[in-house]
XYZ file of C-alpha atoms in Angstrom:
290
model
C 117.394 80.489 100.370
C 115.822 79.736 103.747
C 113.068 77.049 104.306
C 110.179 78.593 107.663
C 111.829 79.733 110.338
C 109.759 79.239 113.486
C 111.053 81.606 114.814
C 109.331 84.779 113.025
C 107.351 86.494 115.282
C 103.306 84.932 115.108
C 104.917 81.371 113.548
C 102.539 80.001 110.614
C 98.811 79.566 109.144
C 97.284 77.782 106.826
C 95.878 78.863 103.886
C 94.018 76.301 102.116
C 96.816 73.547 101.818
C 99.482 75.874 101.709
C 101.441 77.157 105.318
C 102.310 80.586 105.786
C 104.626 82.476 107.985
C 101.998 85.002 110.014
C 104.767 87.411 109.181
C 104.773 88.104 105.314
C 106.323 90.701 103.346
C 104.241 93.435 100.974
C 105.917 94.094 98.027
C 103.992 97.298 96.914
C 106.585 99.729 98.373
C 109.571 98.249 95.801
C 107.811 100.229 92.551
C 108.580 104.011 92.017
C 106.675 106.627 93.752
C 103.232 106.242 93.824
C 103.594 102.930 92.848
C 104.320 103.288 89.460
C 107.274 102.977 87.570
C 110.008 101.138 88.806
C 112.190 101.691 91.492
C 115.346 104.475 91.723
C 117.293 101.525 93.383
C 116.554 98.566 91.835
C 119.854 96.462 93.533
C 118.239 97.872 96.943
C 114.514 96.148 95.925
C 116.252 92.650 95.165
C 118.333 93.127 98.034
C 114.663 93.707 100.838
C 112.992 90.492 98.716
C 116.201 88.124 98.803
C 116.469 89.194 102.496
C 112.665 88.410 103.215
C 113.290 85.079 102.269
C 116.347 84.136 103.887
C 115.043 85.834 107.034
C 112.335 82.661 106.377
C 109.033 84.650 105.223
C 107.200 82.465 102.941
C 104.161 84.642 101.700
C 104.950 87.917 99.879
C 102.339 89.745 98.833
C 101.870 91.824 94.989
C 99.953 92.755 91.965
C 99.957 92.924 88.736
C 99.022 96.612 88.959
C 101.690 97.646 91.303
C 104.320 99.769 88.909
C 102.136 98.408 86.634
C 103.909 94.967 86.781
C 106.905 96.107 88.001
C 106.900 94.256 91.671
C 106.084 91.119 89.551
C 109.025 91.555 88.299
C 110.877 92.468 90.898
C 110.053 89.021 92.443
C 110.988 87.069 89.281
C 114.050 88.297 88.979
C 115.156 88.359 92.699
C 113.377 84.771 93.604
C 113.023 82.426 90.229
C 112.898 79.348 90.829
C 111.226 79.887 93.924
C 111.414 77.284 96.639
C 109.043 75.323 98.050
C 108.084 77.196 100.792
C 107.388 80.723 99.066
C 104.093 81.632 98.336
C 103.612 84.566 95.956
C 100.190 86.275 96.703
C 98.602 88.342 94.257
C 95.429 90.751 93.197
C 92.796 91.057 90.359
C 90.054 93.380 89.966
C 91.775 96.780 89.460
C 94.208 98.503 87.586
C 97.222 101.588 87.263
C 95.719 104.574 84.676
C 98.711 106.724 83.718
C 97.485 109.674 86.071
C 97.854 106.673 88.801
C 94.752 106.684 89.634
C 93.057 102.459 90.645
C 90.416 102.195 88.237
C 88.066 98.885 88.332
C 88.692 96.351 86.338
C 86.450 93.320 86.697
C 84.625 91.910 83.868
C 85.486 88.607 83.532
C 87.383 89.068 80.505
C 89.955 91.716 82.590
C 90.378 88.901 84.950
C 91.477 86.351 82.829
C 94.127 89.032 81.378
C 95.300 90.169 84.723
C 95.608 86.724 86.032
C 97.378 85.993 82.368
C 99.475 88.928 83.070
C 100.818 87.525 86.668
C 101.145 83.595 85.498
C 103.425 85.753 82.459
C 105.316 87.949 84.865
C 105.837 85.953 87.878
C 107.114 82.989 85.377
C 104.095 80.619 87.124
C 101.868 77.919 85.613
C 99.205 78.810 88.538
C 99.144 81.369 91.193
C 98.977 80.228 94.976
C 96.686 82.657 95.994
C 94.908 85.368 94.442
C 92.686 87.874 95.653
C 89.980 89.698 94.434
C 89.583 93.384 94.691
C 85.718 94.711 95.252
C 84.954 98.692 95.896
C 87.278 101.099 94.051
C 90.229 103.922 95.225
C 87.748 105.033 98.078
C 87.019 101.800 99.413
C 84.834 99.155 100.155
C 81.534 99.625 98.662
C 78.289 97.028 98.751
C 76.687 95.500 95.254
C 77.254 91.575 94.649
C 80.183 90.299 93.648
C 79.431 86.986 91.928
C 80.042 87.926 88.325
C 83.686 88.634 89.072
C 84.469 86.142 91.592
C 82.607 83.443 89.563
C 84.968 84.307 86.920
C 87.889 83.733 89.646
C 86.005 80.202 90.379
C 86.171 79.173 86.679
C 89.530 80.504 86.733
C 90.660 78.532 89.364
C 88.809 75.048 88.221
C 91.383 75.837 85.256
C 93.960 75.127 87.401
C 95.242 78.669 86.921
C 94.856 79.804 90.201
C 94.902 77.481 93.106
C 93.428 79.602 95.836
C 90.591 82.536 96.374
C 90.602 85.040 98.499
C 89.346 89.159 98.373
C 90.437 92.211 99.373
C 88.489 95.378 100.011
C 85.653 94.113 100.564
C 82.350 93.972 102.870
C 81.171 91.052 105.456
C 78.295 90.616 102.892
C 80.290 90.244 99.797
C 82.402 88.244 101.839
C 79.411 85.567 102.770
C 78.568 85.896 99.429
C 82.094 84.706 97.903
C 82.015 81.885 100.044
C 78.473 81.075 98.330
C 80.362 80.358 95.368
C 83.577 79.364 96.410
C 85.591 78.463 99.099
C 87.660 81.446 100.462
C 91.209 81.415 102.273
C 91.902 85.158 103.038
C 89.998 88.118 103.218
C 92.755 91.484 103.113
C 91.325 94.636 104.528
C 91.754 97.797 105.834
C 92.257 97.702 109.547
C 94.491 98.593 112.389
C 93.787 100.126 116.294
C 92.233 102.808 115.006
C 90.142 101.368 112.828
C 88.319 98.224 113.955
C 85.381 97.638 111.755
C 86.536 94.000 111.055
C 86.381 93.512 114.409
C 83.382 90.996 114.095
C 84.332 89.500 110.431
C 87.810 88.488 111.910
C 86.310 86.783 114.771
C 83.969 84.790 112.459
C 86.415 84.869 109.617
C 89.189 82.748 112.293
C 86.102 80.437 113.116
C 86.290 78.933 110.318
C 90.028 78.838 109.375
C 89.536 81.809 107.285
C 93.086 84.314 107.434
C 92.350 88.124 107.742
C 95.421 90.089 106.438
C 95.212 94.257 107.216
C 96.623 96.446 105.773
C 97.667 100.170 106.526
C 98.786 99.292 110.396
C 99.526 102.836 110.796
C 96.764 104.692 108.170
C 93.874 106.931 109.227
C 94.734 108.055 112.861
C 93.635 111.234 114.190
C 95.900 113.601 116.249
C 94.678 112.219 119.447
C 95.280 108.554 118.344
C 98.949 108.629 117.289
C 99.646 110.514 120.609
C 98.465 107.553 122.372
C 100.276 105.284 120.198
C 103.638 107.356 120.691
C 102.842 107.006 124.062
C 102.653 103.397 124.850
C 105.737 102.992 122.352
C 107.945 105.453 124.394
C 107.079 103.489 127.708
C 107.948 100.315 126.019
C 111.278 101.575 124.484
C 110.357 101.252 120.530
C 108.382 102.656 117.731
C 104.992 103.122 117.310
C 105.096 100.614 114.001
C 106.668 98.219 116.566
C 103.487 98.249 118.671
C 101.197 98.631 116.011
C 102.218 95.203 114.132
C 102.712 93.328 117.438
C 98.792 94.110 118.537
C 98.086 92.746 115.343
C 99.827 89.673 115.606
C 98.190 89.531 118.821
C 94.597 90.608 117.951
C 93.549 86.924 116.366
C 95.431 84.146 114.947
C 93.868 83.687 111.926
C 95.769 87.380 111.293
C 98.906 87.692 108.427
C 100.867 90.276 108.108
C 102.788 91.985 104.453
C 103.730 94.962 106.165
C 106.099 96.657 103.360
C 109.430 98.290 102.961
C 111.944 99.069 100.236
C 114.948 99.244 102.914
C 116.378 96.015 104.404
C 117.175 97.203 107.639
C 114.110 98.591 107.661
C 112.768 94.819 106.710
C 114.485 93.285 109.646
C 113.520 96.512 111.860
C 109.610 95.659 111.249
C 110.262 91.554 111.737
C 112.006 92.013 115.461
C 109.082 94.699 116.159
C 106.317 92.283 115.120
C 108.130 90.079 117.872
C 107.624 93.007 120.947
C 106.046 91.901 123.865
C 102.763 93.559 125.059
C 101.510 93.055 128.982
C 97.805 93.476 129.770
C 97.992 96.899 130.732
C 99.668 97.815 127.125
C 97.103 95.903 125.155
C 94.468 97.395 127.353
C 95.418 100.744 126.730
C 96.335 100.206 122.833
C 92.284 98.916 122.655
C 91.148 102.234 124.093
C 92.745 103.796 120.557
C 89.904 102.501 118.178
C 86.837 102.614 120.682
């Protein structure tokens, strides 16, 4: 299996003492429809994970809630024992119910149970990085995260978690968490059309903290989609390639975790993220979210 590949788009970033490729892989789509149950093509899912590592990707994002447990089990089957350079990143703070919902699960006992479950399914003694998930399925919600993040910090002190991150959080919550324990990464919805976190990204970059956007093509209006498609057509590429390349150019602390259940699509995403965008392209794209 590969070591860190300097040719991957964006190079690398340091999460605490972990060096990862800025182009990572999100495993959510490896679960069944609606992120529930096993994949229809288990061998294909395993092949995607192995291809990600062979391409040099060293940052795989997952969660015990995906499936639930399905993506963690696939990662272990495909990649364990893990290369020293590979870092599997998980989340805690929500679970999947039988109706496909994402109920909140942030009491201390619930968080500990989730961490124990991830350790078991991934076959690890310590999780490299865990993001505490705030808000709910409808989005971010203001409110104190103190009890939940103090629990995560205690699990870190016990050696069960190496580094802490946050997902689905407001800027105020990020500041509150950083006063409790070091934060190395924030995961939020962000893309060309939804740029509420512009100020937060810049603030985190100044402090050496990663920002991991998800939903790179989500929530575009018809006019915004048309504008993105026009740029892609002029460059002779796809909208996802343009969106990923723009995100890598947005700030050096931006890490990508696009997901797919196809080896061919994974390769296309890697190639697309390396797209060269000129000044005119960037100016036109920046207008989409303004």
